[in-house]
Short mmCIF file of C-alpha atoms (C1' of nucleotides) in Angstrom, two decimals:
data_model
loop_
_atom_site.label_atom_id
_atom_site.label_comp_id
_atom_site.label_asym_id
_atom_site.label_seq_id
_atom_site.Cartn_x
_atom_site.Cartn_y
_atom_site.Cartn_z
CA MET A 1 46.14 121.70 67.92
CA LEU A 2 48.91 121.69 64.89
CA SER A 3 52.11 119.77 65.99
CA LEU A 4 54.77 122.54 66.91
CA THR A 5 57.43 120.03 65.00
CA ARG A 6 54.35 120.58 62.29
CA ILE A 7 54.91 124.98 62.22
CA ARG A 8 58.85 124.50 62.86
CA ASN A 9 59.71 122.86 59.48
CA ASN A 10 56.55 124.26 57.21
CA PRO A 11 56.38 127.83 58.54
CA ASP A 12 55.57 128.77 55.06
CA GLN A 13 52.91 126.15 54.36
CA ILE A 14 50.77 126.77 58.00
CA LYS A 15 50.99 130.77 57.54
CA ALA A 16 49.96 130.01 54.02
CA GLY A 17 46.64 128.04 55.76
CA LEU A 18 45.90 130.58 57.92
CA GLU A 19 45.65 133.73 55.61
CA ALA A 20 43.57 130.95 53.06
CA LYS A 21 41.33 130.79 56.60
CA ASN A 22 41.73 134.80 57.13
CA GLU A 23 43.12 134.39 60.19
CA SER A 24 45.49 136.20 61.73
CA ILE A 25 48.41 134.68 63.89
CA ASP A 26 51.33 136.11 64.32
CA LEU A 27 53.14 132.61 63.59
CA ASP A 28 56.65 134.30 63.82
CA LYS A 29 56.15 135.67 67.49
CA ILE A 30 55.24 131.96 67.94
CA LEU A 31 58.16 130.56 66.32
CA LYS A 32 60.61 132.97 67.98
CA LEU A 33 58.98 131.86 71.57
CA ASP A 34 59.04 127.81 70.98
CA GLU A 35 63.06 129.01 69.49
CA GLU A 36 63.08 130.61 73.58
CA HIS A 37 61.70 127.87 74.85
CA ARG A 38 63.48 125.30 73.57
CA ASP A 39 66.72 127.08 74.24
CA LYS A 40 65.73 127.13 77.88
CA ILE A 41 64.89 123.41 77.96
CA HIS A 42 68.32 123.16 76.93
CA GLN A 43 70.08 124.53 79.61
CA LEU A 44 67.62 123.44 82.37
CA ASN A 45 68.51 120.34 80.54
CA GLU A 46 71.94 120.38 81.78
CA MET A 47 71.66 121.99 85.02
CA ARG A 48 69.99 118.73 85.83
CA ALA A 49 72.05 116.39 84.39
CA GLU A 50 74.30 117.94 86.62
CA ARG A 51 72.46 117.57 89.99
CA ASN A 52 71.59 114.23 88.84
CA ARG A 53 75.53 113.24 88.57
CA ALA A 54 76.00 115.37 91.89
CA SER A 55 73.27 113.23 93.58
CA GLU A 56 74.25 110.05 92.48
CA ALA A 57 78.12 110.70 93.68
CA ILE A 58 76.57 112.05 97.35
CA ALA A 59 74.56 108.24 97.76
CA GLU A 60 77.37 106.29 96.16
CA ALA A 61 79.50 108.29 99.46
CA LYS A 62 76.92 107.71 101.58
CA ARG A 63 76.39 104.36 101.25
CA ALA A 64 80.46 104.06 101.67
CA GLY A 65 79.93 105.79 105.35
CA LYS A 66 81.85 108.98 104.00
CA ASP A 67 80.83 112.56 104.35
CA SER A 68 79.31 115.41 101.45
CA ASP A 69 78.68 117.85 103.40
CA ASP A 70 80.74 119.79 100.79
CA ALA A 71 79.61 118.53 97.58
CA ILE A 72 76.01 119.43 98.83
CA ALA A 73 76.64 122.78 99.60
CA ALA A 74 77.77 123.15 96.26
CA MET A 75 74.64 121.15 94.70
CA ARG A 76 72.15 123.96 97.03
CA LYS A 77 73.48 126.89 94.98
CA VAL A 78 72.93 124.57 91.89
CA SER A 79 69.48 123.62 92.78
CA ASP A 80 68.40 127.08 93.30
CA ALA A 81 69.66 127.86 90.11
CA ILE A 82 67.53 124.89 88.61
CA LYS A 83 64.29 126.45 90.67
CA ASP A 84 64.33 129.61 88.84
CA LEU A 85 65.35 128.29 85.20
CA GLU A 86 62.50 125.72 86.20
CA LYS A 87 59.65 128.90 86.81
CA GLU A 88 60.97 130.27 83.56
CA VAL A 89 60.60 127.31 80.94
CA SER A 90 57.60 126.36 82.83
CA ASN A 91 55.96 129.99 82.05
CA LEU A 92 57.47 130.14 78.17
CA GLY A 93 55.67 126.99 77.87
CA GLN A 94 52.15 128.05 79.38
CA THR A 95 52.48 131.20 77.19
CA LEU A 96 53.62 128.81 74.16
CA ASP A 97 50.91 126.38 74.48
CA GLU A 98 48.37 129.22 74.92
CA GLN A 99 48.65 130.65 71.73
CA LEU A 100 48.87 126.90 70.18
CA GLU A 101 45.44 126.38 70.93
CA LEU A 102 43.86 129.26 69.02
CA ILE A 103 45.74 128.62 65.21
CA PRO A 104 43.05 127.03 63.79
CA ASN A 105 43.02 124.05 61.68
CA ILE A 106 45.17 124.11 58.03
CA PRO A 107 43.04 123.33 54.90
CA HIS A 108 43.66 120.23 52.85
CA ASP A 109 44.86 120.53 49.25
CA THR A 110 41.18 119.71 47.77
CA VAL A 111 39.72 122.63 49.95
CA PRO A 112 38.02 125.11 48.14
CA VAL A 113 40.46 128.92 48.18
CA GLY A 114 38.54 132.07 48.68
CA GLN A 115 37.76 134.85 50.21
CA ASP A 116 34.13 134.12 51.48
CA GLU A 117 31.32 131.58 51.08
CA SER A 118 30.84 132.93 47.42
CA ALA A 119 33.82 130.48 46.84
CA ASN A 120 32.21 127.52 48.31
CA GLN A 121 31.74 124.98 45.19
CA VAL A 122 28.19 122.77 45.10
CA ILE A 123 29.76 119.41 44.45
CA ARG A 124 26.36 117.80 43.56
CA GLU A 125 22.70 118.53 43.98
CA TRP A 126 20.53 115.43 44.53
CA GLY A 127 16.63 115.65 43.44
CA GLU A 128 14.34 118.38 42.26
CA PRO A 129 11.86 121.91 43.56
CA LEU A 130 8.64 121.98 44.13
CA ALA A 131 7.08 122.85 41.63
CA ALA A 132 3.71 124.02 42.49
CA ASP A 133 1.06 125.74 41.00
CA PHE A 134 -0.70 127.66 44.27
CA ASP A 135 0.74 129.80 46.70
CA ILE A 136 3.87 127.77 48.80
CA LYS A 137 3.32 128.75 52.71
CA SER A 138 6.68 128.88 55.27
CA HIS A 139 6.92 126.39 57.82
CA VAL A 140 6.00 128.76 60.54
CA GLU A 141 2.50 129.31 58.64
CA ILE A 142 1.47 125.41 58.47
CA GLY A 143 3.02 124.45 61.71
CA LEU A 144 0.27 127.23 63.30
CA GLU A 145 -1.95 126.69 61.37
CA LEU A 146 -1.67 122.43 62.11
CA ASN A 147 -0.61 122.91 65.78
CA LEU A 148 2.40 121.56 65.52
CA PHE A 149 4.89 123.84 67.78
CA ASP A 150 3.94 126.57 69.20
CA LEU A 151 6.69 129.60 68.86
CA GLU A 152 5.11 132.18 71.88
CA ARG A 153 4.82 130.09 74.04
CA GLY A 154 8.10 128.46 73.81
CA SER A 155 9.69 131.95 74.11
CA LYS A 156 7.12 132.58 77.77
CA ILE A 157 8.92 129.96 78.66
CA SER A 158 12.44 129.83 78.22
CA GLY A 159 12.61 133.21 75.94
CA SER A 160 13.21 132.98 71.68
CA GLY A 161 14.86 129.89 70.23
CA PHE A 162 13.46 127.66 72.61
CA PRO A 163 10.98 125.61 70.99
CA LEU A 164 7.79 124.11 72.17
CA LEU A 165 6.83 121.06 70.08
CA THR A 166 3.53 120.37 70.27
CA GLY A 167 0.99 117.27 69.54
CA LEU A 168 1.38 115.73 66.43
CA GLY A 169 5.00 118.37 65.24
CA ALA A 170 6.56 116.40 68.85
CA LYS A 171 5.85 112.92 67.78
CA LEU A 172 7.65 113.67 64.00
CA GLU A 173 10.58 115.39 65.12
CA ARG A 174 10.82 112.09 67.75
CA VAL A 175 9.68 109.82 64.50
CA LEU A 176 12.58 111.61 63.26
CA ILE A 177 14.72 111.23 65.52
CA ASN A 178 14.27 107.94 66.03
CA TYR A 179 14.37 107.73 62.24
CA MET A 180 17.59 108.23 61.56
CA LEU A 181 19.30 106.80 64.55
CA GLU A 182 18.27 103.56 63.16
CA LEU A 183 19.27 104.15 59.20
CA HIS A 184 22.71 104.91 60.58
CA VAL A 185 22.80 101.90 63.44
CA GLN A 186 21.06 99.06 61.52
CA LYS A 187 21.45 100.03 57.67
CA HIS A 188 25.29 101.80 58.44
CA GLY A 189 26.42 99.86 61.42
CA PHE A 190 26.84 102.53 63.90
CA THR A 191 27.39 101.79 67.14
CA GLU A 192 24.49 103.21 69.01
CA ILE A 193 25.92 106.44 72.18
CA PHE A 194 23.45 107.64 74.10
CA PRO A 195 26.05 110.58 75.82
CA PRO A 196 25.85 113.21 78.49
CA PHE A 197 24.71 116.35 77.41
CA LEU A 198 26.27 118.33 79.79
CA THR A 199 30.73 117.94 79.90
CA ARG A 200 33.37 119.25 81.56
CA ALA A 201 35.68 122.10 80.18
CA GLU A 202 37.66 119.57 78.31
CA ALA A 203 35.32 117.82 76.13
CA PRO A 204 34.42 120.97 74.25
CA ARG A 205 38.85 122.09 74.49
CA THR A 206 39.63 119.36 72.59
CA CYS A 207 37.26 119.66 69.61
CA GLY A 208 37.97 123.74 69.48
CA GLN A 209 35.25 124.56 70.88
CA LEU A 210 37.09 125.99 73.74
CA PRO A 211 39.12 128.31 74.15
CA LYS A 212 38.30 130.48 71.12
CA PHE A 213 33.98 130.04 71.05
CA ALA A 214 33.38 130.18 75.06
CA ASP A 215 30.98 132.95 74.18
CA ASP A 216 29.08 130.53 71.92
CA MET A 217 28.41 128.16 75.39
CA TYR A 218 25.99 127.42 77.57
CA TYR A 219 27.99 127.26 81.27
CA ILE A 220 26.90 125.84 84.21
CA GLU A 221 29.60 128.06 86.73
CA LYS A 222 28.05 126.23 89.90
CA ASP A 223 29.36 122.73 88.94
CA ASP A 224 31.40 124.38 86.17
CA LEU A 225 29.95 121.97 83.22
CA TYR A 226 29.26 123.17 79.84
CA LEU A 227 25.90 122.33 77.93
CA ILE A 228 27.00 120.31 74.61
CA PRO A 229 26.73 122.39 71.25
CA THR A 230 25.95 119.10 69.97
CA ALA A 231 26.83 115.29 70.33
CA GLU A 232 30.64 115.62 69.08
CA VAL A 233 31.90 117.03 71.64
CA PRO A 234 30.94 113.88 74.05
CA VAL A 235 31.79 111.47 71.57
CA THR A 236 34.76 112.85 70.08
CA ASN A 237 35.74 112.55 73.62
CA ILE A 238 34.80 108.71 74.11
CA PHE A 239 38.69 108.21 73.98
CA SER A 240 40.47 110.60 75.25
CA ASP A 241 43.73 110.06 76.77
CA GLU A 242 43.38 106.33 75.53
CA ILE A 243 45.19 104.55 72.74
CA MET A 244 42.64 102.28 71.09
CA ASP A 245 44.06 99.38 69.07
CA GLU A 246 44.38 99.33 65.38
CA GLY A 247 41.42 97.06 65.47
CA ASP A 248 39.36 98.85 66.81
CA LEU A 249 39.45 101.48 63.73
CA PRO A 250 37.57 103.09 61.52
CA GLY A 251 35.70 103.21 64.80
CA ASN A 252 32.40 104.62 63.64
CA TYR A 253 29.59 105.58 66.92
CA ALA A 254 26.07 107.94 66.29
CA ALA A 255 24.27 109.46 68.95
CA TYR A 256 21.44 111.83 69.54
CA SER A 257 21.08 114.87 71.74
CA ALA A 258 19.96 117.99 72.59
CA CYS A 259 22.66 120.68 71.51
CA PHE A 260 22.52 124.03 73.39
CA ARG A 261 23.70 127.29 71.36
CA ARG A 262 23.50 130.50 73.00
CA GLU A 263 24.43 131.82 68.99
CA ALA A 264 26.45 134.79 70.59
CA GLY A 265 26.86 137.29 67.54
CA SER A 266 23.95 136.13 65.59
CA TYR A 267 20.81 137.75 66.98
CA GLY A 268 18.56 139.12 64.20
CA LYS A 269 20.09 136.47 61.54
CA ASP A 270 17.24 133.82 60.39
CA THR A 271 15.65 134.50 63.96
CA HIS A 272 12.82 133.18 61.79
CA GLY A 273 10.44 130.24 63.10
CA LEU A 274 13.05 127.15 63.18
CA LEU A 275 15.86 128.09 61.49
CA ARG A 276 17.81 129.38 63.89
CA LEU A 277 17.49 127.92 68.20
CA HIS A 278 19.26 128.14 70.40
CA GLN A 279 18.13 124.43 71.73
CA PHE A 280 18.11 121.75 68.86
CA ASN A 281 17.74 118.22 68.18
CA LYS A 282 20.98 116.33 66.38
CA VAL A 283 21.53 112.88 65.21
CA GLU A 284 25.25 112.64 65.09
CA MET A 285 27.94 110.65 63.68
CA VAL A 286 31.49 109.92 64.94
CA LYS A 287 34.49 108.23 63.22
CA PHE A 288 37.41 107.70 64.56
CA VAL A 289 40.09 106.19 62.01
CA GLU A 290 43.52 105.37 60.85
CA PRO A 291 45.40 108.66 59.23
CA LYS A 292 45.58 107.20 56.41
CA THR A 293 41.75 107.04 55.19
CA SER A 294 40.40 109.90 56.41
CA TYR A 295 39.41 111.49 53.52
CA ASP A 296 37.42 108.67 52.06
CA GLU A 297 35.47 107.82 55.32
CA LEU A 298 34.70 111.75 54.58
CA GLU A 299 32.88 110.94 51.31
CA SER A 300 31.67 107.88 53.37
CA ILE A 301 30.70 109.67 55.87
CA THR A 302 28.93 112.44 53.85
CA SER A 303 27.53 110.03 51.97
CA GLN A 304 25.87 108.50 55.01
CA ALA A 305 24.26 111.82 56.02
CA GLU A 306 23.08 112.11 52.74
CA GLU A 307 21.20 109.13 52.49
CA VAL A 308 18.47 110.63 55.17
CA LEU A 309 17.58 113.56 52.48
CA GLN A 310 16.97 110.92 49.88
CA GLN A 311 14.90 108.79 51.64
CA LEU A 312 12.96 111.11 52.53
CA GLY A 313 12.94 112.57 49.27
CA LEU A 314 14.40 116.02 49.73
CA HIS A 315 16.20 117.96 47.16
CA TYR A 316 19.61 119.39 48.38
CA ARG A 317 23.04 119.74 47.65
CA VAL A 318 26.25 118.76 48.42
CA VAL A 319 28.80 122.51 48.91
CA ALA A 320 32.59 122.21 49.74
CA LEU A 321 33.10 125.01 52.16
CA SER A 322 36.15 127.52 50.99
CA THR A 323 39.47 127.65 52.97
CA SER A 324 37.58 131.31 54.26
CA ASP A 325 34.40 129.35 55.29
CA LEU A 326 35.84 126.14 57.36
CA SER A 327 35.38 126.05 60.78
CA PHE A 328 38.15 126.24 63.37
CA ALA A 329 39.18 122.55 63.61
CA ALA A 330 37.67 121.19 60.26
CA ALA A 331 40.86 120.86 57.45
CA LYS A 332 38.66 120.07 54.77
CA CYS A 333 34.26 120.35 55.10
CA TYR A 334 31.10 119.39 52.94
CA ASP A 335 28.08 121.02 53.95
CA LEU A 336 24.72 119.29 53.15
CA GLU A 337 21.69 122.28 52.59
CA VAL A 338 18.14 121.18 51.62
CA TRP A 339 15.78 123.33 49.89
CA ALA A 340 13.09 124.55 51.84
CA PRO A 341 10.76 125.99 48.86
CA GLY A 342 8.69 128.59 51.67
CA GLU A 343 11.71 130.46 52.71
CA GLY A 344 12.91 130.11 49.60
CA LYS A 345 16.58 129.01 50.55
CA TRP A 346 18.88 126.21 51.00
CA LEU A 347 18.89 125.42 54.44
CA GLU A 348 22.29 123.93 56.10
CA VAL A 349 21.48 121.10 58.14
CA SER A 350 24.84 118.82 57.97
CA SER A 351 28.43 119.79 58.03
CA CYS A 352 29.67 116.95 57.63
CA SER A 353 34.35 117.40 58.46
CA ASN A 354 37.46 115.43 59.08
CA PHE A 355 39.50 116.99 61.31
CA GLU A 356 43.04 115.09 60.38
CA ASP A 357 44.49 114.85 63.90
CA PHE A 358 43.67 117.74 65.32
CA GLN A 359 41.01 117.30 67.39
CA ALA A 360 43.27 113.91 68.46
CA ARG A 361 46.27 116.29 69.34
CA ARG A 362 44.22 118.01 71.68
CA GLY A 363 42.26 115.13 73.27
CA ASN A 364 45.23 113.00 73.59
CA ILE A 365 43.54 110.24 71.26
CA ARG A 366 45.43 107.69 69.90
CA TYR A 367 46.00 103.96 68.35
CA ARG A 368 48.34 101.41 67.92
CA ARG A 369 49.57 100.28 64.87
CA THR A 370 49.33 96.65 64.53
CA ALA A 371 52.58 96.73 61.97
CA ASP A 372 55.50 98.36 64.52
CA LYS A 373 53.70 98.39 67.36
CA LYS A 374 54.01 102.26 67.43
CA VAL A 375 51.12 105.07 69.05
CA ASP A 376 50.00 107.37 66.57
CA PHE A 377 46.95 110.00 66.79
CA VAL A 378 43.96 108.74 65.44
CA HIS A 379 42.05 111.07 62.45
CA THR A 380 38.73 111.79 63.86
CA LEU A 381 35.95 112.94 61.85
CA ASN A 382 32.31 113.75 62.02
CA GLY A 383 28.66 115.03 60.62
CA SER A 384 25.43 115.68 61.40
CA GLY A 385 22.81 113.40 60.31
CA LEU A 386 21.04 114.87 60.80
CA ALA A 387 19.93 118.46 62.70
CA THR A 388 16.33 118.16 63.19
CA PRO A 389 15.32 122.00 62.68
CA ARG A 390 15.67 122.84 59.01
CA LEU A 391 15.03 119.05 58.45
CA MET A 392 11.62 119.95 59.55
CA VAL A 393 10.90 123.23 57.83
CA ALA A 394 11.91 121.51 54.64
CA LEU A 395 9.99 118.81 55.18
CA LEU A 396 6.95 120.51 55.53
CA GLU A 397 7.43 123.29 53.71
CA THR A 398 8.10 120.49 50.60
CA TYR A 399 5.57 118.32 51.39
CA GLN A 400 2.97 120.32 51.61
CA THR A 401 -0.56 120.50 49.79
CA PRO A 402 -3.22 123.07 48.29
CA ASP A 403 -5.49 122.56 50.78
CA GLY A 404 -3.06 123.37 53.64
CA LYS A 405 -1.95 119.44 54.97
CA ILE A 406 1.01 118.09 54.74
CA LEU A 407 1.76 114.48 52.58
CA LEU A 408 4.02 112.90 54.25
CA PRO A 409 7.39 111.09 52.42
CA GLN A 410 6.74 106.96 52.48
CA VAL A 411 9.27 106.27 54.97
CA LEU A 412 7.49 107.65 57.47
CA HIS A 413 4.23 106.30 56.77
CA GLU A 414 4.70 103.47 59.08
CA PRO A 415 6.21 105.22 62.18
CA MET A 416 3.95 108.00 62.43
CA GLY A 417 0.69 105.87 61.83
CA GLN A 418 -0.28 108.19 59.14
CA GLU A 419 -0.12 109.04 56.16
CA VAL A 420 -0.99 113.19 56.28
CA LEU A 421 -1.21 115.52 58.34
CA GLY A 422 -4.16 117.99 59.09
"C1'" G B 1 25.10 116.54 102.07
"C1'" G B 2 28.36 112.90 105.99
"C1'" A B 3 32.36 108.74 106.64
"C1'" G B 4 36.20 106.08 104.14
"C1'" A B 5 39.75 104.26 100.69
"C1'" G B 6 41.89 104.67 96.56
"C1'" G B 7 45.00 107.10 91.83
"C1'" U B 8 51.94 103.42 89.47
"C1'" G B 9 53.75 101.66 82.52
"C1'" G B 10 49.20 98.54 76.99
"C1'" C B 11 46.45 95.61 81.59
"C1'" A B 12 46.95 93.76 86.52
"C1'" G B 13 49.58 94.99 90.19
"C1'" A B 14 54.19 95.46 94.12
"C1'" G B 15 57.13 99.82 95.73
"C1'" C B 16 54.86 104.50 100.18
"C1'" C B 17 55.71 103.06 106.95
"C1'" U B 18 62.30 103.29 106.97
"C1'" G B 19 63.83 109.58 100.41
"C1'" G B 20 69.22 107.68 96.99
"C1'" C B 21 71.76 102.70 90.20
"C1'" U B 22 63.78 101.95 91.25
"C1'" G B 23 61.94 104.17 84.48
"C1'" A B 24 59.53 101.68 88.38
"C1'" A B 25 59.37 93.54 90.60
"C1'" U B 26 55.75 90.02 89.40
"C1'" G B 27 52.34 88.42 86.17
"C1'" C B 28 49.22 89.30 81.76
"C1'" G B 29 49.27 90.53 77.19
"C1'" C B 30 52.52 91.59 72.54
"C1'" C B 31 56.86 90.77 69.40
"C1'" G B 32 61.86 87.73 68.52
"C1'" C B 33 64.62 83.61 68.87
"C1'" A B 34 64.52 77.99 70.75
"C1'" C B 35 62.18 73.56 70.54
"C1'" U B 36 57.46 71.48 66.68
"C1'" C B 37 55.83 68.86 60.44
"C1'" G B 38 52.55 73.16 62.21
"C1'" A B 39 49.83 74.40 66.63
"C1'" A B 40 49.23 74.51 72.10
"C1'" A B 41 52.66 74.49 76.53
"C1'" U B 42 57.79 75.97 77.53
"C1'" G B 43 62.87 78.27 77.72
"C1'" C B 44 66.09 82.11 76.29
"C1'" G B 45 65.96 87.56 74.60
"C1'" G B 46 63.20 92.16 73.93
"C1'" U B 47 58.92 95.20 75.26
"C1'" A B 48 56.61 103.31 77.30
"C1'" U B 49 55.92 108.02 75.78
"C1'" A B 50 57.18 113.18 74.72
"C1'" C B 51 61.41 116.27 73.71
"C1'" A B 52 66.43 118.19 72.94
"C1'" C B 53 71.20 117.29 71.29
"C1'" C B 54 77.97 116.88 69.81
"C1'" U B 55 72.25 110.55 66.30
"C1'" A B 56 74.86 102.92 65.85
"C1'" G B 57 74.43 106.85 70.88
"C1'" U B 58 73.55 110.47 75.66
"C1'" G B 59 70.75 113.73 78.52
"C1'" U B 60 66.03 115.22 80.58
"C1'" A B 61 61.14 114.71 81.90
"C1'" U B 62 57.12 111.95 82.98
"C1'" C B 63 54.21 107.20 89.02
"C1'" G B 64 46.28 112.10 89.10
"C1'" G B 65 47.42 118.11 88.26
"C1'" G B 66 49.71 121.89 91.19
"C1'" G B 67 53.29 123.70 94.73
"C1'" G B 68 56.73 122.65 98.48
"C1'" U B 69 60.38 120.38 101.75
"C1'" U B 70 65.78 118.25 100.57
"C1'" C B 71 71.85 117.97 97.37
"C1'" G B 72 68.18 114.39 95.98
"C1'" A B 73 60.61 112.76 95.87
"C1'" A B 74 56.45 107.33 93.14
"C1'" U B 75 58.06 107.52 98.06
"C1'" C B 76 57.91 113.40 103.18
"C1'" C B 77 54.29 117.90 103.70
"C1'" C B 78 50.35 121.04 101.68
"C1'" U B 79 46.45 121.56 98.02
"C1'" C B 80 43.34 120.89 93.65
"C1'" C B 81 40.83 117.02 91.06
"C1'" C B 82 38.99 112.14 89.85
"C1'" U B 83 37.24 107.27 91.20
"C1'" C B 84 35.67 103.40 94.46
"C1'" U B 85 32.38 102.10 99.19
"C1'" C B 86 29.35 102.58 103.16
"C1'" C B 87 25.42 105.94 105.29
"C1'" G B 88 21.86 109.74 104.08
"C1'" C B 89 18.33 111.96 100.35
"C1'" C B 90 16.14 112.09 95.63
"C1'" A B 91 14.11 111.33 90.10
#
RNA sequence: GGAGAGGUGGCAGAGCCUGGCUGAAUGCGCCGCACUCGAAAUGCGGUAUACACCUAGUGUAUCGGGGGUUCGAAUCCCUCCCUCUCCGCCA
């Protein structure tokens, strides 16, 4: 949520930002609504002030034992008028809020400007692509041959997009999750969280999934609960409606969760194998930081996510998303894309974003500054660290051998209890 | 699922029956000053947020959310949400 003051004071800057994000929002309409709203509030305040003065006089008279029937009769009319105006003001305010909730965050100055994803910038590339002198297989082939997963039976049980991992595939999934969590908790000092997987509407509202992207979420009508699309949702809301101490910042939290996405509108896209699923596993990092540090923290959370790929020895690149490719709530975002030699393409395995105070405003997440004791909104960031399905794809395809086996990277030998699959 | 209790400021906790200088006692915390070589203890003072404007100030709103009664609601009524306790059921 953008602050109205910011919109009011920098309408041109906001308009430019919205345009860069390919958003068509009638800001002038909102500004006009805001003006009308404030105008009515002003009127209302004056009427209320009058009422308060009169009530006080009536109270005084009553204490003195005098009667004030005339004054009461007069105030009755004022009171009715106040009620009408109150209704008007609250309707205006509600409309205004609904409009504000649909305004996305504004891109940071350093975000590359562009009409589509071709404007995204590759910031750096790490490692080398697999150079094989044999026919490279896709993860689907490998998985089927080695019985790591059974997508047909997964579909039988739950429909397409719900993977069934089996045997060593299931174990590899568990090992990867655990490995990533340990890295962030032990080495990077994150606090481990195991969050609820179903939340109230307020939680995705804070993060920006609601109200605009309701169709992408699984919803349990009977209990009015949403399945989380990422652990970002419950973890970001840990401190909603709270005032943190400056000493609590930066607050670094890492959480595993299953993630549920309806992927409405993306049917027929990346349906192949594990590339796009309705349910998947992810380790997510969330940071609550002081505003002035948030862009440094964005760099740091990105490198913390990169470290997973480096330790697994996977070829990847860091991409700065352009204005048009930024998500609704993000002011700046780096994607981590891992190279999948079997697919022959880069796969997004992580998104590291700075939301500035956008989510903090929606969720009312604040902190008290030590210096002047004032309360201000924190900045929130998050980064996948990482999502497993595409990581698994890259891993299987990168470490395949000519004889159809998987030679696991060093760091997985001990937790897997073996060096080779197959 | 059944029965009961409760939701008040950064926190704890009065006020609600008996509506009227109650934005809200008191305590803790925090800040300033005094005392001190310094600290603790003590004393004095201060300490919510948002919005607006005729901006050393003033006004309005906010006691879980919404609605109602009333000249006037933290206080009365309705409704929704949430938390806790006990019983039942269950992993």
